Coordinates of C-alpha atoms in Angstrom, one line a residue:
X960 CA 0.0 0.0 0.0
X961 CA 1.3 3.8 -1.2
X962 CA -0.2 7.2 -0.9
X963 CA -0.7 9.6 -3.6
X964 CA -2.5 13.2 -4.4
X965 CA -4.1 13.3 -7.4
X966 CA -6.1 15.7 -9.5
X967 CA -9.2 15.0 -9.8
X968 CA -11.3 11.8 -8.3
X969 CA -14.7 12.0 -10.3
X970 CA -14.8 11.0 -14.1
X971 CA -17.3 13.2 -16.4
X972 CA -19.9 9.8 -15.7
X973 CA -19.4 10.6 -11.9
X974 CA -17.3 8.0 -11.4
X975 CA -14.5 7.6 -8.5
X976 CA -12.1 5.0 -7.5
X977 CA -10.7 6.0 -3.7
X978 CA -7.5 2.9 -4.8
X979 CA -6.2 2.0 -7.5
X980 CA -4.8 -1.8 -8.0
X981 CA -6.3 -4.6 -5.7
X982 CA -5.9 -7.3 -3.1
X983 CA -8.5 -9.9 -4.0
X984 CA -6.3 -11.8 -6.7
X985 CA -9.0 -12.7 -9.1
X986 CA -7.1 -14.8 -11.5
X987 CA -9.4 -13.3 -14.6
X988 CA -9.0 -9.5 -13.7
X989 CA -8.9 -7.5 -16.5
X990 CA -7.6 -4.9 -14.2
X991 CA -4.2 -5.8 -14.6
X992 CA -3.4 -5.1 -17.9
X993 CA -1.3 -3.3 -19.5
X994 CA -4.1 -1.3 -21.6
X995 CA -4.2 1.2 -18.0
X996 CA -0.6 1.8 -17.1
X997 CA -0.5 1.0 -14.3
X998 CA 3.0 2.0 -12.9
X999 CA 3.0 0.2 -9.8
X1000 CA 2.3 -3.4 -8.8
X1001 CA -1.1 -4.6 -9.1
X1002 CA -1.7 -5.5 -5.2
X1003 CA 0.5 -2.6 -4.2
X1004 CA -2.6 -0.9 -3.6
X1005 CA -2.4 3.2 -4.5
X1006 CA -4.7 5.1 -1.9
X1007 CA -5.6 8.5 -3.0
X1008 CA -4.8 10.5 -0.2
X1009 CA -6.5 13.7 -0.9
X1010 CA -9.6 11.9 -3.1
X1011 CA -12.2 12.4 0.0
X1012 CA -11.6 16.6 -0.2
X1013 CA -11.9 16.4 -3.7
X1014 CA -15.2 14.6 -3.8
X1015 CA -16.5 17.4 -1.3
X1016 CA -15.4 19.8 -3.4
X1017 CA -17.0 18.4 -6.8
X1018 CA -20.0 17.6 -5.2
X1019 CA -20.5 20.8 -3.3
X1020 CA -19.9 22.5 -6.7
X1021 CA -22.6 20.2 -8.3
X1022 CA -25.5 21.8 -9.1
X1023 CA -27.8 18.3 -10.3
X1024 CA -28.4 15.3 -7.9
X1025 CA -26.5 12.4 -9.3
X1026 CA -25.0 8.6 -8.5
X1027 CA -21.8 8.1 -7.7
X1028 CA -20.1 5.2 -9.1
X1029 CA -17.6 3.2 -7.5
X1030 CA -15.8 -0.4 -7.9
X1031 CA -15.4 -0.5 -12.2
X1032 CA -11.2 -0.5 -11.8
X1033 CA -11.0 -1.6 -8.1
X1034 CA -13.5 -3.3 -5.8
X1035 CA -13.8 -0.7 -2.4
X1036 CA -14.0 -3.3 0.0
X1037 CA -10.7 -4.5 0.0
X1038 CA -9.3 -5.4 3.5
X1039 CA -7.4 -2.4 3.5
X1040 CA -10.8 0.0 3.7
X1041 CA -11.6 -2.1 6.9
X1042 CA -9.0 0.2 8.5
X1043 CA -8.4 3.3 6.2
X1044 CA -12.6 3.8 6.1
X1045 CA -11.7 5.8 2.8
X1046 CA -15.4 4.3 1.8
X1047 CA -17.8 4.8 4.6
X1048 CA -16.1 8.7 5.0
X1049 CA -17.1 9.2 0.9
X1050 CA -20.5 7.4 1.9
X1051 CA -20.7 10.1 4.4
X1052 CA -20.3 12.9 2.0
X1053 CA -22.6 11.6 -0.9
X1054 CA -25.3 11.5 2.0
X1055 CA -24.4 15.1 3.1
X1056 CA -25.0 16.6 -0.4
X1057 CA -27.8 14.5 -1.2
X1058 CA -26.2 12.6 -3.8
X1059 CA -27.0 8.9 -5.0
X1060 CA -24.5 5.6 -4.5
X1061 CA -23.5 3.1 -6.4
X1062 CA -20.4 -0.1 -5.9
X1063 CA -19.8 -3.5 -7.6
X1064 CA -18.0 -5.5 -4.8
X1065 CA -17.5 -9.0 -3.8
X1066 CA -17.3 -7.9 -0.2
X1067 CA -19.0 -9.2 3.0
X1068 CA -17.8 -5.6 4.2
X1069 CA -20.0 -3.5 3.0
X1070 CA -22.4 -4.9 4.9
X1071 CA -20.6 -2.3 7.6
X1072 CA -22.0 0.5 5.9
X1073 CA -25.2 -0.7 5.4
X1074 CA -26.6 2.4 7.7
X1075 CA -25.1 4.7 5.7
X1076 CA -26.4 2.8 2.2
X1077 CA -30.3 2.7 3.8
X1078 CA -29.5 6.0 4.2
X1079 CA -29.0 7.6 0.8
X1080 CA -31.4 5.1 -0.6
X1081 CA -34.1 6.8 1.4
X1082 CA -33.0 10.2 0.6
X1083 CA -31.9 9.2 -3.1
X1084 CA -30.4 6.1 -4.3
X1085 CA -28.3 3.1 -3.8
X1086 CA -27.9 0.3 -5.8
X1087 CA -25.5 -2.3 -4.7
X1088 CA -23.9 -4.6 -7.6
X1089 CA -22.0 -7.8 -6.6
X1090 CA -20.2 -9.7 -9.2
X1091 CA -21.1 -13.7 -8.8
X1092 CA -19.5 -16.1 -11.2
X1093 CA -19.2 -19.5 -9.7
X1094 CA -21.4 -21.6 -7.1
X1095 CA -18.9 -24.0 -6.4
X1096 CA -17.2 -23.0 -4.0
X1097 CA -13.6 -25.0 -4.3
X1098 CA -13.7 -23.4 -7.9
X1099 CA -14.6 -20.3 -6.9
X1100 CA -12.0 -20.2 -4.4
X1101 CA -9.0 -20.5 -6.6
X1102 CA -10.3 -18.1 -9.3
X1103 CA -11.4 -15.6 -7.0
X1104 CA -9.2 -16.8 -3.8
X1105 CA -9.1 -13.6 -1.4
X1106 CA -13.0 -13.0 -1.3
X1107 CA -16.0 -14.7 -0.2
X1108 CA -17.2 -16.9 -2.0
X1109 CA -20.4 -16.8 -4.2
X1110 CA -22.7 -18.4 -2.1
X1111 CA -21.7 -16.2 1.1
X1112 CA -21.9 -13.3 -1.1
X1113 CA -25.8 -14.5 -2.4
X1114 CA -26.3 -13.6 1.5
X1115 CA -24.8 -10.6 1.5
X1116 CA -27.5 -9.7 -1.2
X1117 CA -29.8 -11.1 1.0
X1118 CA -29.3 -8.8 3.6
X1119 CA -30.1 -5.5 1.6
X1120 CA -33.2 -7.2 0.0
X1121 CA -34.3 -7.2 3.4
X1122 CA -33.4 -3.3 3.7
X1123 CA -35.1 -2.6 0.2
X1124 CA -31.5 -1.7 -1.9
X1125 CA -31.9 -2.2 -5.1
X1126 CA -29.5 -4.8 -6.2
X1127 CA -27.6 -6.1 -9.6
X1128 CA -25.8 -9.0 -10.3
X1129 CA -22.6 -8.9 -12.9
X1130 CA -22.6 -12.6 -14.5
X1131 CA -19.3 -11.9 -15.6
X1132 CA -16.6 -13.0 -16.7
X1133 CA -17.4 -16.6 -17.5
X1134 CA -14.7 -18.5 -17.8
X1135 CA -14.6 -21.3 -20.8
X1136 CA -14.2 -25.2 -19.6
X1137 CA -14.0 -23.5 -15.8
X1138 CA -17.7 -21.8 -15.0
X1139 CA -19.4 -22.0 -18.6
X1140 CA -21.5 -25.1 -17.8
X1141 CA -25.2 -24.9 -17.5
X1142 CA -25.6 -26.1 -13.9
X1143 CA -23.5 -22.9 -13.1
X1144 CA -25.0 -20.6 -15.0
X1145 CA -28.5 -22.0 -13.7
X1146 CA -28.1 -21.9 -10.3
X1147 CA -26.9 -18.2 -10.4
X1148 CA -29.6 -17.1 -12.3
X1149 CA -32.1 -18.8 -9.9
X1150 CA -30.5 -17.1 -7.0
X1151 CA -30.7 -14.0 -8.6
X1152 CA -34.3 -14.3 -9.4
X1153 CA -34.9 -15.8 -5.4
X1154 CA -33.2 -12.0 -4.5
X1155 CA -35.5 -10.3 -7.0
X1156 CA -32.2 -8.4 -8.6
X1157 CA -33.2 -5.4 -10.8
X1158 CA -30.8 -6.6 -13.4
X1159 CA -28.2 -9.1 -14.6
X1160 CA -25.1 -7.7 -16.2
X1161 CA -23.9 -10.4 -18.8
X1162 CA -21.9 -9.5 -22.0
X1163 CA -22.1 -13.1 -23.0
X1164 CA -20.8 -16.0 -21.9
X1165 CA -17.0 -15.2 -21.7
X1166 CA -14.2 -13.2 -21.0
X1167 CA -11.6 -10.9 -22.4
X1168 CA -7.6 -11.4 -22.3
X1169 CA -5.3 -9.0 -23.2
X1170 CA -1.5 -8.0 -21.9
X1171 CA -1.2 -8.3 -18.7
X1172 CA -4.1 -9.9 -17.3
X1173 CA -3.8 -12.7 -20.2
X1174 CA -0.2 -13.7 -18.7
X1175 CA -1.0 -13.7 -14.9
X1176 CA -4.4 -15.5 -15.9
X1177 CA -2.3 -18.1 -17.9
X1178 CA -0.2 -18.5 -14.7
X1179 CA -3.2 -19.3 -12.6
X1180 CA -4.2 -21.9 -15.2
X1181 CA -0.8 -24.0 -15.3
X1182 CA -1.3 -24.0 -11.7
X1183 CA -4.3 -25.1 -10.8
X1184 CA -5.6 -26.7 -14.3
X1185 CA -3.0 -28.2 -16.4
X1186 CA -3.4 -28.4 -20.3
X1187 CA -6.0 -25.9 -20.2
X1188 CA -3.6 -23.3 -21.2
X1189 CA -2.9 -25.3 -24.8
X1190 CA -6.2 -25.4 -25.1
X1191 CA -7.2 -21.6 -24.4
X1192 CA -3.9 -20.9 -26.7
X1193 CA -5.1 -23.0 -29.5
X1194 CA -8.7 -21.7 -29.8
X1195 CA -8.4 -18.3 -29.0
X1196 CA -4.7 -17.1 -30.0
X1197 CA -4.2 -13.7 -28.9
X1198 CA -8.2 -12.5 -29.3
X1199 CA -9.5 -10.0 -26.6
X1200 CA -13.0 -11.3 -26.6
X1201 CA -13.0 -15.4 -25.7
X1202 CA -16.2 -16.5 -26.2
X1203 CA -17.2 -19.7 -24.4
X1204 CA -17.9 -22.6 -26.8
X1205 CA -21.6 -22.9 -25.1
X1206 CA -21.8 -19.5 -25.5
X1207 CA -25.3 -20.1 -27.3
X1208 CA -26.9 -22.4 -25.6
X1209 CA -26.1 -20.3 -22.2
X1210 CA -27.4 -16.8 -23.0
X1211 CA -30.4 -18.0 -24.3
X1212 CA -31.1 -19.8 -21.5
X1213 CA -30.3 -16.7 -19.9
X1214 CA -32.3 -14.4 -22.3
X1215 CA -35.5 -16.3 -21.6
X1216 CA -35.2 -16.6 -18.0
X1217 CA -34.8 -13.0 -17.2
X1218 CA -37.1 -12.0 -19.7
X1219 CA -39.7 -14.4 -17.8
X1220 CA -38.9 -12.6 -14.4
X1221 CA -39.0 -9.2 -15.4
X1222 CA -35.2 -9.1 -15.2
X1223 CA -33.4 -6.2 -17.0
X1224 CA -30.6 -7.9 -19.0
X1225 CA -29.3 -5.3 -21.5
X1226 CA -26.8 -3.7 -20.1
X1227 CA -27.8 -0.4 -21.9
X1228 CA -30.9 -0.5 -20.0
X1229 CA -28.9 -1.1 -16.7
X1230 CA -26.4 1.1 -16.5
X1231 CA -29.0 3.7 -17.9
X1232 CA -31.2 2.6 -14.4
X1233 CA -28.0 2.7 -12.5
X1234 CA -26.9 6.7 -13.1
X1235 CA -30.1 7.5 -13.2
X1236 CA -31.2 9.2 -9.9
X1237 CA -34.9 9.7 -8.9
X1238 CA -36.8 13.0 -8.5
X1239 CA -37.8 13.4 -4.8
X1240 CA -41.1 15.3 -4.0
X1241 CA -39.4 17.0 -0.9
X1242 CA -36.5 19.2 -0.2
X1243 CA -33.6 18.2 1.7
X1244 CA -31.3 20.4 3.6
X1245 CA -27.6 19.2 3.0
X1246 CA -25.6 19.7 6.0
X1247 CA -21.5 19.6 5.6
X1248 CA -19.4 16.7 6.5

């Protein structure tokens, strides 16, 4: 872990990320590559120092209500937040100024904040997206092996159904001869539908590998399945989007089912529903943090 002071924390789409690089060592993480310059080592986590004054200062400054994004680069509840609270502080000042809230996470510990989340949800909006890509948990543990595991995080969902947050699910990436089989798929889709998820992220059933993530993810693969890597190599080459070879069969499977349960599955129509903040019949009186 380093500090830094940067410029600027939001993007023009209102997005922030308080770190930069990550600790959960996701085996598929398309955060490491090359494509983002990253001049530091990926789980030498960068902690923007001076990012909580600067989100004061843009959202002071902001004369519309709008959602705050976090978690696209770096997931927010990393162990490290547990202590630095660089999260629950921003949390703080997006409730302050009336503003909505956003994360995708694969976290059990945003469940600490889930005060502050009921919170702007009343006032405005929160939507809390958790990624879930494999049920079984041995498998899940060595492609996603510093997290929670699916199922644990199915109950983390759980918990803010009961609170009435919004939630999506990213069915993403899926990983060819590893999670692309139907009972996976399946029983995600079915839990998703038991939590009564707005919508289900899913850019078909695959992944992307490019520099950087491509070599550490062909690392992970040697280790813990052998020969897969000759296969992956032959198939795909160097291609950025690997498609899985049930790719069919799986998204319309997925198509119909979410269509049956009034499930948004564009992701046009989700991310438009996710920056999207509601109009609010009364005033409120933003107080500074």
């Amino acid at each position: 872990m380093h500090y830094v002071n940067v410029k600027s924390i939001l993007s023009p789409k209102n997005g922030m990320n308080l770190y930069r690089g990550c600790t959960h060592g996701c085996i598929y993480c398309d955060s490491r590559s090359n494509f983002y310059n990253m001049n530091h080592e990926f789980n030498d986590v960068e902690v923007k120092k001076n990012s909580l004054e600067l989100l004061k200062k843009a959202l002071r400054n902001k004369k519309e209500k709008c959602m705050i994004g976090t978690g696209s680069m770096t997931d927010p509840y990393m162990p490290l937040e547990s202590e630095l609270k660089y999260v629950r502080q921003s949390l703080k000042i997006i409730n302050n100024y009336g503003h909505g809230f956003t994360c995708i996470t694969k976290s059990d510990l945003i469940l600490r904040d889930i005060d502050l989340l009921s919170k702007i949800n009343q006032d405005a909006k929160t939507v809390v997206q958790m990624t879930l890509t494999c049920i079984d948990d041995d498998i899940s543990k060595i492609i996603e092996p510093n997290v929670i595991n699916t199922n644990k995080r199915i109950k983390v969902l759980e918990k803010f159904q009961e609170k009435n947050i919004p939630t999506v699910v990213w069915l993403c990436p899926v990983l060819p001869y590893i999670t692309d089989n139907k009972e996976n798929i399946e029983s995600i889709i079915e839990a998703c539908i038991a939590l009564d998820v707005k919508g289900i992220i899913c850019f078909g059933m695959g992944m992307t590998l490019r520099d950087g993530n491509r070599e550490y993810f062909y690392k992970k693969l040697d280790e813990h399945f052998p020969n897969l890597k000759k296969k992956y190599i032959k198939e795909y080459g160097n291609k950025y989007n690997i498609a899985s070879p049930n790719n069919k069969e799986l998204m319309s499977y997925f198509m119909n089912k979410t269509r049956k349960n009034d499930i948004m599955n564009k992701p046009s129509d989700i991310f438009n529903y996710l920056s999207t903040i509601p109009k609010k019949d009364k005033t409120r009186q933003s107080t500074l943090f």
